[in-house]
C-alpha cells in the first residue's frame, strides 16, 4: 500500500519531511501506535521495546523518570530504537522562555542529541519553538515540536480559546510537527482537526481499549474512534506496558488504529 493513497490530504499537505517519514513507516507497519514507555528501569525499557517494536511506529520517553539512567545505557537504548526506524519522542513538555528551553534541550540529558520530537506548551509565547529548534540545529540535527493544544487529564486549563490560539500559531510555524490532542474525547479531536487543517499531525494520548476514567485524573478514549475523529497517532502507555502480554496488546492497538485510518 502506498502512503499517499492511505493518508491522502495529510500526505499531500505535510510540511515536514519527518511527518512523511512517520506516515511511511506507519503504512509499512500498519500501525499508528506510539508507545509511551513509562517504565522506571533500563532493563524494563529494553525488554518492553524488544517485545513490542513490531507494532509501534514511535517511542515516547520521559528521560527524567528512569531510576538507573546513565548516558551509556540511554545511548544504547536510543540506538536500538533508531536501528528499528522508530522516531524518538521525548515528552519533556517544555514551557520556559525560548533561550532557557534551548539550554534545557542540552544539559545532563542532552535531549537535542537523540530526540526527533519533543512536546512543548505555548504558554510562554511562540519563541519557545525557535529555542527548541536552535538546540537541534546546534547539533546538526532535524527535530519537530508537538505543541500541547489539548490535554487528556481531568480539569486541565487548556480551555477552547487557548486551544484555538495554539492551533493558529502552530499551524504556520515550520518548526512545529504537530499537536497533542485529547484522545479521550472524539468530538474535541474533530474540533482540533478543523482548527489545524491538514498540514500538521495530531497525536493523541489518553487512549485505552478500556475507556473511561484512569488513575489520578487521566481519562481514556477508544483508539479506533480517536483515529476516525482525526488523530494521526495514538499514544498508548499502560494499555500496553501494564498488560501481562505487552506484545499482544500492542498488536491489538496497531490493528484497531490501522482499521480507523483505512475507514477515515
Ligand atoms: O496511557 P497512559 O495513561 O499510561 O500514559 C499516557 C502517556 C503519559 C503521559 O505523560 C502522556 O501520555 N500524556 C500527554 C503526552 C504529551 O503525551 C499529554 C496528555 O495530555 N496526557 C497524557 O497522558 O506518558
PDB file of C-alpha atoms and ligand atoms in Angstrom:
ATOM      1  CA  UNK A   1       0.000   0.000   0.000  1.00  0.00           C
ATOM      2  CA  UNK A   2       1.278   3.486  -0.864  1.00  0.00           C
ATOM      3  CA  UNK A   3       1.279   6.089   1.947  1.00  0.00           C
ATOM      4  CA  UNK A   4      -0.158   8.771  -0.354  1.00  0.00           C
ATOM      5  CA  UNK A   5      -3.242   6.675  -1.061  1.00  0.00           C
ATOM      6  CA  UNK A   6      -3.880   5.876   2.618  1.00  0.00           C
ATOM      7  CA  UNK A   7      -3.080   9.243   4.188  1.00  0.00           C
ATOM      8  CA  UNK A   8      -4.486  11.301   1.294  1.00  0.00           C
ATOM      9  CA  UNK A   9      -4.678  15.045   2.136  1.00  0.00           C
ATOM     10  CA  UNK A  10      -2.466  14.609   5.192  1.00  0.00           C
ATOM     11  CA  UNK A  11       0.316  13.210   2.976  1.00  0.00           C
ATOM     12  CA  UNK A  12      -0.209  15.873   0.286  1.00  0.00           C
ATOM     13  CA  UNK A  13      -0.177  18.789   2.741  1.00  0.00           C
ATOM     14  CA  UNK A  14       2.602  17.640   5.109  1.00  0.00           C
ATOM     15  CA  UNK A  15       5.098  20.448   5.659  1.00  0.00           C
ATOM     16  CA  UNK A  16       7.937  18.467   7.276  1.00  0.00           C
ATOM     17  CA  UNK A  17       9.868  15.525   5.819  1.00  0.00           C
ATOM     18  CA  UNK A  18       9.667  13.881   9.251  1.00  0.00           C
ATOM     19  CA  UNK A  19       5.878  13.825   9.023  1.00  0.00           C
ATOM     20  CA  UNK A  20       6.109  11.860   5.793  1.00  0.00           C
ATOM     21  CA  UNK A  21       8.723   9.597   7.374  1.00  0.00           C
ATOM     22  CA  UNK A  22       6.186   8.846  10.107  1.00  0.00           C
ATOM     23  CA  UNK A  23       3.343   8.203   7.663  1.00  0.00           C
ATOM     24  CA  UNK A  24       5.551   5.969   5.536  1.00  0.00           C
ATOM     25  CA  UNK A  25       6.622   3.793   8.468  1.00  0.00           C
ATOM     26  CA  UNK A  26       3.054   3.698   9.808  1.00  0.00           C
ATOM     27  CA  UNK A  27       1.893   2.427   6.417  1.00  0.00           C
ATOM     28  CA  UNK A  28       4.636  -0.216   6.278  1.00  0.00           C
ATOM     29  CA  UNK A  29       3.835  -1.473   9.769  1.00  0.00           C
ATOM     30  CA  UNK A  30       0.072  -0.920   9.503  1.00  0.00           C
ATOM     31  CA  UNK A  31       0.120   0.796  12.879  1.00  0.00           C
ATOM     32  CA  UNK A  32      -0.469   4.291  14.248  1.00  0.00           C
ATOM     33  CA  UNK A  33       0.877   3.460  17.687  1.00  0.00           C
ATOM     34  CA  UNK A  34       3.355   5.500  19.699  1.00  0.00           C
ATOM     35  CA  UNK A  35       4.436   3.592  22.784  1.00  0.00           C
ATOM     36  CA  UNK A  36       4.518   5.669  25.980  1.00  0.00           C
ATOM     37  CA  UNK A  37       7.455   3.788  27.508  1.00  0.00           C
ATOM     38  CA  UNK A  38       6.777   4.789  31.093  1.00  0.00           C
ATOM     39  CA  UNK A  39       8.888   2.152  32.863  1.00  0.00           C
ATOM     40  CA  UNK A  40      11.343   3.030  35.624  1.00  0.00           C
ATOM     41  CA  UNK A  41      14.459   0.957  34.772  1.00  0.00           C
ATOM     42  CA  UNK A  42      16.634   0.484  31.708  1.00  0.00           C
ATOM     43  CA  UNK A  43      16.028  -3.274  31.788  1.00  0.00           C
ATOM     44  CA  UNK A  44      12.261  -2.825  31.750  1.00  0.00           C
ATOM     45  CA  UNK A  45      12.518  -0.237  28.981  1.00  0.00           C
ATOM     46  CA  UNK A  46      14.697  -2.508  26.863  1.00  0.00           C
ATOM     47  CA  UNK A  47      12.519  -5.577  27.470  1.00  0.00           C
ATOM     48  CA  UNK A  48       9.414  -3.577  26.569  1.00  0.00           C
ATOM     49  CA  UNK A  49      10.921  -2.224  23.359  1.00  0.00           C
ATOM     50  CA  UNK A  50      12.183  -5.691  22.368  1.00  0.00           C
ATOM     51  CA  UNK A  51       8.693  -7.109  22.878  1.00  0.00           C
ATOM     52  CA  UNK A  52       6.521  -4.502  21.155  1.00  0.00           C
ATOM     53  CA  UNK A  53       8.623  -2.922  18.401  1.00  0.00           C
ATOM     54  CA  UNK A  54       6.936  -4.769  15.502  1.00  0.00           C
ATOM     55  CA  UNK A  55       3.648  -2.995  16.333  1.00  0.00           C
ATOM     56  CA  UNK A  56       4.821   0.559  17.050  1.00  0.00           C
ATOM     57  CA  UNK A  57       5.998   3.497  14.955  1.00  0.00           C
ATOM     58  CA  UNK A  58       7.321   5.881  17.595  1.00  0.00           C
ATOM     59  CA  UNK A  59       8.827   5.612  21.067  1.00  0.00           C
ATOM     60  CA  UNK A  60       7.794   8.218  23.639  1.00  0.00           C
ATOM     61  CA  UNK A  61      10.095   8.682  26.628  1.00  0.00           C
ATOM     62  CA  UNK A  62      10.233  10.530  29.944  1.00  0.00           C
ATOM     63  CA  UNK A  63      14.015  10.503  30.314  1.00  0.00           C
ATOM     64  CA  UNK A  64      13.922  12.023  33.811  1.00  0.00           C
ATOM     65  CA  UNK A  65      11.793   9.149  35.195  1.00  0.00           C
ATOM     66  CA  UNK A  66      14.437   6.431  34.786  1.00  0.00           C
ATOM     67  CA  UNK A  67      15.956   5.324  38.117  1.00  0.00           C
ATOM     68  CA  UNK A  68      19.183   3.854  36.749  1.00  0.00           C
ATOM     69  CA  UNK A  69      19.734   6.296  33.868  1.00  0.00           C
ATOM     70  CA  UNK A  70      23.282   6.560  32.508  1.00  0.00           C
ATOM     71  CA  UNK A  71      24.443   8.214  29.281  1.00  0.00           C
ATOM     72  CA  UNK A  72      25.788   4.855  28.090  1.00  0.00           C
ATOM     73  CA  UNK A  73      22.630   2.847  28.808  1.00  0.00           C
ATOM     74  CA  UNK A  74      20.419   5.521  27.293  1.00  0.00           C
ATOM     75  CA  UNK A  75      22.648   5.809  24.217  1.00  0.00           C
ATOM     76  CA  UNK A  76      22.305   2.073  23.584  1.00  0.00           C
ATOM     77  CA  UNK A  77      18.520   2.227  24.070  1.00  0.00           C
ATOM     78  CA  UNK A  78      18.202   5.116  21.573  1.00  0.00           C
ATOM     79  CA  UNK A  79      20.471   3.338  19.086  1.00  0.00           C
ATOM     80  CA  UNK A  80      18.205   0.303  19.265  1.00  0.00           C
ATOM     81  CA  UNK A  81      15.161   2.484  18.541  1.00  0.00           C
ATOM     82  CA  UNK A  82      16.972   4.254  15.700  1.00  0.00           C
ATOM     83  CA  UNK A  83      18.051   0.953  14.159  1.00  0.00           C
ATOM     84  CA  UNK A  84      14.396  -0.120  14.228  1.00  0.00           C
ATOM     85  CA  UNK A  85      13.487   3.067  12.335  1.00  0.00           C
ATOM     86  CA  UNK A  86      11.366   4.439  15.198  1.00  0.00           C
ATOM     87  CA  UNK A  87      11.005   8.158  15.875  1.00  0.00           C
ATOM     88  CA  UNK A  88      12.147   9.028  19.399  1.00  0.00           C
ATOM     89  CA  UNK A  89       9.833  11.433  21.136  1.00  0.00           C
ATOM     90  CA  UNK A  90      10.896  12.944  24.481  1.00  0.00           C
ATOM     91  CA  UNK A  91       7.760  14.114  26.231  1.00  0.00           C
ATOM     92  CA  UNK A  92       9.519  16.869  28.212  1.00  0.00           C
ATOM     93  CA  UNK A  93       6.625  19.350  27.974  1.00  0.00           C
ATOM     94  CA  UNK A  94       8.954  22.359  27.755  1.00  0.00           C
ATOM     95  CA  UNK A  95       7.299  25.601  28.843  1.00  0.00           C
ATOM     96  CA  UNK A  96      10.015  28.162  29.620  1.00  0.00           C
ATOM     97  CA  UNK A  97      11.151  31.144  27.551  1.00  0.00           C
ATOM     98  CA  UNK A  98      12.962  30.398  24.280  1.00  0.00           C
ATOM     99  CA  UNK A  99      16.567  30.795  25.416  1.00  0.00           C
ATOM    100  CA  UNK A 100      16.095  28.609  28.513  1.00  0.00           C
ATOM    101  CA  UNK A 101      14.201  25.915  26.626  1.00  0.00           C
ATOM    102  CA  UNK A 102      17.143  25.798  24.219  1.00  0.00           C
ATOM    103  CA  UNK A 103      19.523  25.158  27.157  1.00  0.00           C
ATOM    104  CA  UNK A 104      17.158  22.584  28.686  1.00  0.00           C
ATOM    105  CA  UNK A 105      17.500  20.586  25.451  1.00  0.00           C
ATOM    106  CA  UNK A 106      21.227  20.224  26.326  1.00  0.00           C
ATOM    107  CA  UNK A 107      22.453  19.770  29.916  1.00  0.00           C
ATOM    108  CA  UNK A 108      22.726  16.378  31.598  1.00  0.00           C
ATOM    109  CA  UNK A 109      20.232  14.511  29.416  1.00  0.00           C
ATOM    110  CA  UNK A 110      21.295  16.222  26.173  1.00  0.00           C
ATOM    111  CA  UNK A 111      17.828  15.710  24.684  1.00  0.00           C
ATOM    112  CA  UNK A 112      18.755  17.544  21.450  1.00  0.00           C
ATOM    113  CA  UNK A 113      21.283  14.820  20.614  1.00  0.00           C
ATOM    114  CA  UNK A 114      18.875  11.895  20.489  1.00  0.00           C
ATOM    115  CA  UNK A 115      15.274  13.154  20.221  1.00  0.00           C
ATOM    116  CA  UNK A 116      13.383  13.542  16.951  1.00  0.00           C
ATOM    117  CA  UNK A 117      10.340  15.082  18.602  1.00  0.00           C
ATOM    118  CA  UNK A 118       9.626  16.905  21.849  1.00  0.00           C
ATOM    119  CA  UNK A 119       6.469  18.298  23.441  1.00  0.00           C
ATOM    120  CA  UNK A 120       6.074  21.939  24.431  1.00  0.00           C
ATOM    121  CA  UNK A 121       3.421  24.189  25.895  1.00  0.00           C
ATOM    122  CA  UNK A 122       2.980  27.520  24.103  1.00  0.00           C
ATOM    123  CA  UNK A 123       2.175  29.304  27.380  1.00  0.00           C
ATOM    124  CA  UNK A 124       5.393  31.378  27.269  1.00  0.00           C
ATOM    125  CA  UNK A 125       4.812  32.511  23.663  1.00  0.00           C
ATOM    126  CA  UNK A 126       5.944  31.412  20.186  1.00  0.00           C
ATOM    127  CA  UNK A 127       9.711  31.830  20.740  1.00  0.00           C
ATOM    128  CA  UNK A 128       9.858  28.543  22.617  1.00  0.00           C
ATOM    129  CA  UNK A 129       9.638  26.730  19.261  1.00  0.00           C
ATOM    130  CA  UNK A 130      12.616  28.689  17.908  1.00  0.00           C
ATOM    131  CA  UNK A 131      14.591  27.951  21.082  1.00  0.00           C
ATOM    132  CA  UNK A 132      13.988  24.208  20.769  1.00  0.00           C
ATOM    133  CA  UNK A 133      14.798  24.277  17.051  1.00  0.00           C
ATOM    134  CA  UNK A 134      18.053  26.166  17.764  1.00  0.00           C
ATOM    135  CA  UNK A 135      19.166  23.319  20.051  1.00  0.00           C
ATOM    136  CA  UNK A 136      18.675  20.710  17.319  1.00  0.00           C
ATOM    137  CA  UNK A 137      20.377  22.978  14.775  1.00  0.00           C
ATOM    138  CA  UNK A 138      23.364  23.320  17.114  1.00  0.00           C
ATOM    139  CA  UNK A 139      23.759  19.540  16.961  1.00  0.00           C
ATOM    140  CA  UNK A 140      23.319  19.429  13.179  1.00  0.00           C
ATOM    141  CA  UNK A 141      20.059  17.537  13.652  1.00  0.00           C
ATOM    142  CA  UNK A 142      16.475  17.966  12.500  1.00  0.00           C
ATOM    143  CA  UNK A 143      13.639  17.809  15.007  1.00  0.00           C
ATOM    144  CA  UNK A 144       9.969  18.651  15.347  1.00  0.00           C
ATOM    145  CA  UNK A 145       7.865  20.142  18.128  1.00  0.00           C
ATOM    146  CA  UNK A 146       4.491  18.783  19.203  1.00  0.00           C
ATOM    147  CA  UNK A 147       2.544  21.603  20.837  1.00  0.00           C
ATOM    148  CA  UNK A 148       0.055  20.753  23.551  1.00  0.00           C
ATOM    149  CA  UNK A 149      -3.238  22.078  22.188  1.00  0.00           C
ATOM    150  CA  UNK A 150      -5.371  19.913  24.473  1.00  0.00           C
ATOM    151  CA  UNK A 151      -4.699  17.516  27.345  1.00  0.00           C
ATOM    152  CA  UNK A 152      -6.293  14.263  28.428  1.00  0.00           C
ATOM    153  CA  UNK A 153      -6.290  14.937  32.162  1.00  0.00           C
ATOM    154  CA  UNK A 154      -9.415  15.947  34.028  1.00  0.00           C
ATOM    155  CA  UNK A 155      -9.788  19.642  34.875  1.00  0.00           C
ATOM    156  CA  UNK A 156      -6.863  20.783  32.723  1.00  0.00           C
ATOM    157  CA  UNK A 157      -6.684  24.507  31.959  1.00  0.00           C
ATOM    158  CA  UNK A 158      -6.258  24.284  28.179  1.00  0.00           C
ATOM    159  CA  UNK A 159      -9.599  25.992  27.504  1.00  0.00           C
ATOM    160  CA  UNK A 160     -11.041  26.202  23.954  1.00  0.00           C
ATOM    161  CA  UNK A 161      -9.779  29.764  23.312  1.00  0.00           C
ATOM    162  CA  UNK A 162      -6.239  28.654  24.298  1.00  0.00           C
ATOM    163  CA  UNK A 163      -6.513  25.610  22.017  1.00  0.00           C
ATOM    164  CA  UNK A 164      -7.541  27.902  19.142  1.00  0.00           C
ATOM    165  CA  UNK A 165      -4.566  30.215  19.698  1.00  0.00           C
ATOM    166  CA  UNK A 166      -2.113  27.291  19.867  1.00  0.00           C
ATOM    167  CA  UNK A 167      -3.560  25.851  16.650  1.00  0.00           C
ATOM    168  CA  UNK A 168      -3.320  29.227  14.882  1.00  0.00           C
ATOM    169  CA  UNK A 169       0.300  29.858  15.861  1.00  0.00           C
ATOM    170  CA  UNK A 170       1.453  26.284  15.431  1.00  0.00           C
ATOM    171  CA  UNK A 171      -0.128  25.632  12.029  1.00  0.00           C
ATOM    172  CA  UNK A 172       2.025  28.360  10.487  1.00  0.00           C
ATOM    173  CA  UNK A 173       5.321  27.562  12.192  1.00  0.00           C
ATOM    174  CA  UNK A 174       7.742  25.390  10.172  1.00  0.00           C
ATOM    175  CA  UNK A 175       9.321  24.033  13.372  1.00  0.00           C
ATOM    176  CA  UNK A 176       6.021  22.560  14.538  1.00  0.00           C
ATOM    177  CA  UNK A 177       5.497  18.907  13.628  1.00  0.00           C
ATOM    178  CA  UNK A 178       2.011  18.781  15.065  1.00  0.00           C
ATOM    179  CA  UNK A 179      -0.218  18.948  18.113  1.00  0.00           C
ATOM    180  CA  UNK A 180      -1.133  16.898  21.140  1.00  0.00           C
ATOM    181  CA  UNK A 181      -4.908  16.426  21.257  1.00  0.00           C
ATOM    182  CA  UNK A 182      -7.123  14.868  23.903  1.00  0.00           C
ATOM    183  CA  UNK A 183      -7.580  11.224  22.925  1.00  0.00           C
ATOM    184  CA  UNK A 184     -10.323  10.714  25.453  1.00  0.00           C
ATOM    185  CA  UNK A 185     -12.763  12.984  23.617  1.00  0.00           C
ATOM    186  CA  UNK A 186     -13.512  12.277  19.913  1.00  0.00           C
ATOM    187  CA  UNK A 187     -15.524  15.494  19.438  1.00  0.00           C
ATOM    188  CA  UNK A 188     -12.609  17.529  20.792  1.00  0.00           C
ATOM    189  CA  UNK A 189     -10.269  15.825  18.311  1.00  0.00           C
ATOM    190  CA  UNK A 190     -12.596  16.696  15.383  1.00  0.00           C
ATOM    191  CA  UNK A 191     -12.730  20.315  16.565  1.00  0.00           C
ATOM    192  CA  UNK A 192      -8.953  20.469  16.831  1.00  0.00           C
ATOM    193  CA  UNK A 193      -8.617  18.987  13.344  1.00  0.00           C
ATOM    194  CA  UNK A 194     -10.912  21.693  11.955  1.00  0.00           C
ATOM    195  CA  UNK A 195      -8.656  24.350  13.509  1.00  0.00           C
ATOM    196  CA  UNK A 196      -5.384  22.774  12.414  1.00  0.00           C
ATOM    197  CA  UNK A 197      -6.187  21.778   8.823  1.00  0.00           C
ATOM    198  CA  UNK A 198      -4.164  19.058   7.109  1.00  0.00           C
ATOM    199  CA  UNK A 199      -0.629  20.378   7.141  1.00  0.00           C
ATOM    200  CA  UNK A 200       0.199  19.161  10.663  1.00  0.00           C
ATOM    201  CA  UNK A 201      -0.304  15.904  12.512  1.00  0.00           C
ATOM    202  CA  UNK A 202      -2.387  15.389  15.651  1.00  0.00           C
ATOM    203  CA  UNK A 203      -1.123  12.819  18.155  1.00  0.00           C
ATOM    204  CA  UNK A 204      -3.407  11.756  20.994  1.00  0.00           C
ATOM    205  CA  UNK A 205      -2.672  10.349  24.466  1.00  0.00           C
ATOM    206  CA  UNK A 206      -5.476   9.298  26.803  1.00  0.00           C
ATOM    207  CA  UNK A 207      -6.103   6.163  24.751  1.00  0.00           C
ATOM    208  CA  UNK A 208      -7.126   2.768  26.077  1.00  0.00           C
ATOM    209  CA  UNK A 209      -9.391  -0.024  24.853  1.00  0.00           C
ATOM    210  CA  UNK A 210     -10.940   0.183  28.343  1.00  0.00           C
ATOM    211  CA  UNK A 211     -12.410   3.680  28.072  1.00  0.00           C
ATOM    212  CA  UNK A 212     -13.374   5.949  30.971  1.00  0.00           C
ATOM    213  CA  UNK A 213     -11.515   7.318  33.976  1.00  0.00           C
ATOM    214  CA  UNK A 214      -7.963   6.238  34.727  1.00  0.00           C
ATOM    215  CA  UNK A 215      -5.647   6.805  37.686  1.00  0.00           C
ATOM    216  CA  UNK A 216      -5.102  10.290  39.126  1.00  0.00           C
ATOM    217  CA  UNK A 217      -7.312  12.239  36.746  1.00  0.00           C
ATOM    218  CA  UNK A 218      -6.305  10.503  33.495  1.00  0.00           C
ATOM    219  CA  UNK A 219      -9.177   9.900  31.049  1.00  0.00           C
ATOM    220  CA  UNK A 220      -9.303   7.341  28.239  1.00  0.00           C
ATOM    221  CA  UNK A 221     -10.971   7.188  24.855  1.00  0.00           C
ATOM    222  CA  UNK A 222     -11.157   4.436  22.251  1.00  0.00           C
ATOM    223  CA  UNK A 223      -8.279   4.166  19.740  1.00  0.00           C
ATOM    224  CA  UNK A 224     -10.476   3.483  16.695  1.00  0.00           C
ATOM    225  CA  UNK A 225     -12.767   6.441  17.438  1.00  0.00           C
ATOM    226  CA  UNK A 226      -9.782   8.733  18.014  1.00  0.00           C
ATOM    227  CA  UNK A 227      -8.352   7.944  14.570  1.00  0.00           C
ATOM    228  CA  UNK A 228     -11.767   8.276  12.894  1.00  0.00           C
ATOM    229  CA  UNK A 229     -12.066  11.718  14.530  1.00  0.00           C
ATOM    230  CA  UNK A 230      -8.771  12.909  13.076  1.00  0.00           C
ATOM    231  CA  UNK A 231      -5.943  11.572  15.258  1.00  0.00           C
ATOM    232  CA  UNK A 232      -2.861  10.537  13.260  1.00  0.00           C
ATOM    233  CA  UNK A 233      -1.147   8.673  16.082  1.00  0.00           C
ATOM    234  CA  UNK A 234      -2.426   7.083  19.264  1.00  0.00           C
ATOM    235  CA  UNK A 235      -0.096   7.375  22.252  1.00  0.00           C
ATOM    236  CA  UNK A 236      -0.558   4.311  24.453  1.00  0.00           C
ATOM    237  CA  UNK A 237       1.169   3.656  27.778  1.00  0.00           C
ATOM    238  CA  UNK A 238      -0.409   1.429  30.413  1.00  0.00           C
ATOM    239  CA  UNK A 239      -2.729  -0.127  27.796  1.00  0.00           C
ATOM    240  CA  UNK A 240       0.459  -1.831  26.543  1.00  0.00           C
ATOM    241  CA  UNK A 241       3.132  -1.870  29.264  1.00  0.00           C
ATOM    242  CA  UNK A 242       0.592  -2.576  32.015  1.00  0.00           C
ATOM    243  CA  UNK A 243      -0.570  -5.809  30.392  1.00  0.00           C
ATOM    244  CA  UNK A 244       0.742  -9.334  31.020  1.00  0.00           C
ATOM    245  CA  UNK A 245       1.468  -9.686  27.306  1.00  0.00           C
ATOM    246  CA  UNK A 246       2.584  -6.251  26.039  1.00  0.00           C
ATOM    247  CA  UNK A 247       3.382  -7.583  22.548  1.00  0.00           C
ATOM    248  CA  UNK A 248      -0.155  -8.919  22.074  1.00  0.00           C
ATOM    249  CA  UNK A 249      -1.641  -5.690  23.477  1.00  0.00           C
ATOM    250  CA  UNK A 250       0.473  -3.543  21.142  1.00  0.00           C
ATOM    251  CA  UNK A 251      -0.630  -5.648  18.162  1.00  0.00           C
ATOM    252  CA  UNK A 252      -4.267  -5.058  19.133  1.00  0.00           C
ATOM    253  CA  UNK A 253      -3.791  -1.270  19.281  1.00  0.00           C
ATOM    254  CA  UNK A 254      -1.945  -1.369  15.947  1.00  0.00           C
ATOM    255  CA  UNK A 255      -4.778  -3.282  14.307  1.00  0.00           C
ATOM    256  CA  UNK A 256      -7.570  -1.034  15.566  1.00  0.00           C
ATOM    257  CA  UNK A 257      -5.678   2.187  14.749  1.00  0.00           C
ATOM    258  CA  UNK A 258      -4.917   0.989  11.216  1.00  0.00           C
ATOM    259  CA  UNK A 259      -8.549  -0.004  10.685  1.00  0.00           C
ATOM    260  CA  UNK A 260      -9.545   3.513  11.772  1.00  0.00           C
ATOM    261  CA  UNK A 261      -7.190   5.094   9.239  1.00  0.00           C
ATOM    262  CA  UNK A 262      -8.413   2.927   6.369  1.00  0.00           C
ATOM    263  CA  UNK A 263     -12.018   3.807   7.180  1.00  0.00           C
ATOM    264  CA  UNK A 264     -11.405   7.522   7.747  1.00  0.00           C
TER     265      UNK A 264
HETATM  266  O1  LIG B   1      -1.621   5.544  28.522  1.00  0.00           O
HETATM  267  P1  LIG B   1      -1.148   6.074  29.842  1.00  0.00           P
HETATM  268  O2  LIG B   1      -2.209   6.813  30.593  1.00  0.00           O
HETATM  269  O3  LIG B   1      -0.472   5.050  30.684  1.00  0.00           O
HETATM  270  O4  LIG B   1       0.032   7.126  29.515  1.00  0.00           O
HETATM  271  C1  LIG B   1      -0.217   8.319  28.866  1.00  0.00           C
HETATM  272  C2  LIG B   1       1.065   8.998  28.450  1.00  0.00           C
HETATM  273  C3  LIG B   1       1.929   9.503  29.587  1.00  0.00           C
HETATM  274  C4  LIG B   1       1.637  10.989  29.656  1.00  0.00           C
HETATM  275  O5  LIG B   1       2.757  11.753  30.040  1.00  0.00           O
HETATM  276  C5  LIG B   1       1.234  11.326  28.223  1.00  0.00           C
HETATM  277  O6  LIG B   1       0.738  10.132  27.643  1.00  0.00           O
HETATM  278  N1  LIG B   1       0.216  12.389  28.079  1.00  0.00           N
HETATM  279  C6  LIG B   1       0.458  13.500  27.259  1.00  0.00           C
HETATM  280  C7  LIG B   1       1.523  13.491  26.281  1.00  0.00           C
HETATM  281  C8  LIG B   1       2.079  14.697  25.794  1.00  0.00           C
HETATM  282  O7  LIG B   1       1.878  12.550  25.714  1.00  0.00           O
HETATM  283  C9  LIG B   1      -0.434  14.571  27.235  1.00  0.00           C
HETATM  284  C10 LIG B   1      -1.658  14.466  27.916  1.00  0.00           C
HETATM  285  O8  LIG B   1      -2.499  15.341  27.849  1.00  0.00           O
HETATM  286  N2  LIG B   1      -1.913  13.326  28.624  1.00  0.00           N
HETATM  287  C11 LIG B   1      -1.016  12.293  28.713  1.00  0.00           C
HETATM  288  O9  LIG B   1      -1.335  11.273  29.326  1.00  0.00           O
HETATM  289  O10 LIG B   1       3.284   9.292  29.240  1.00  0.00           O
END
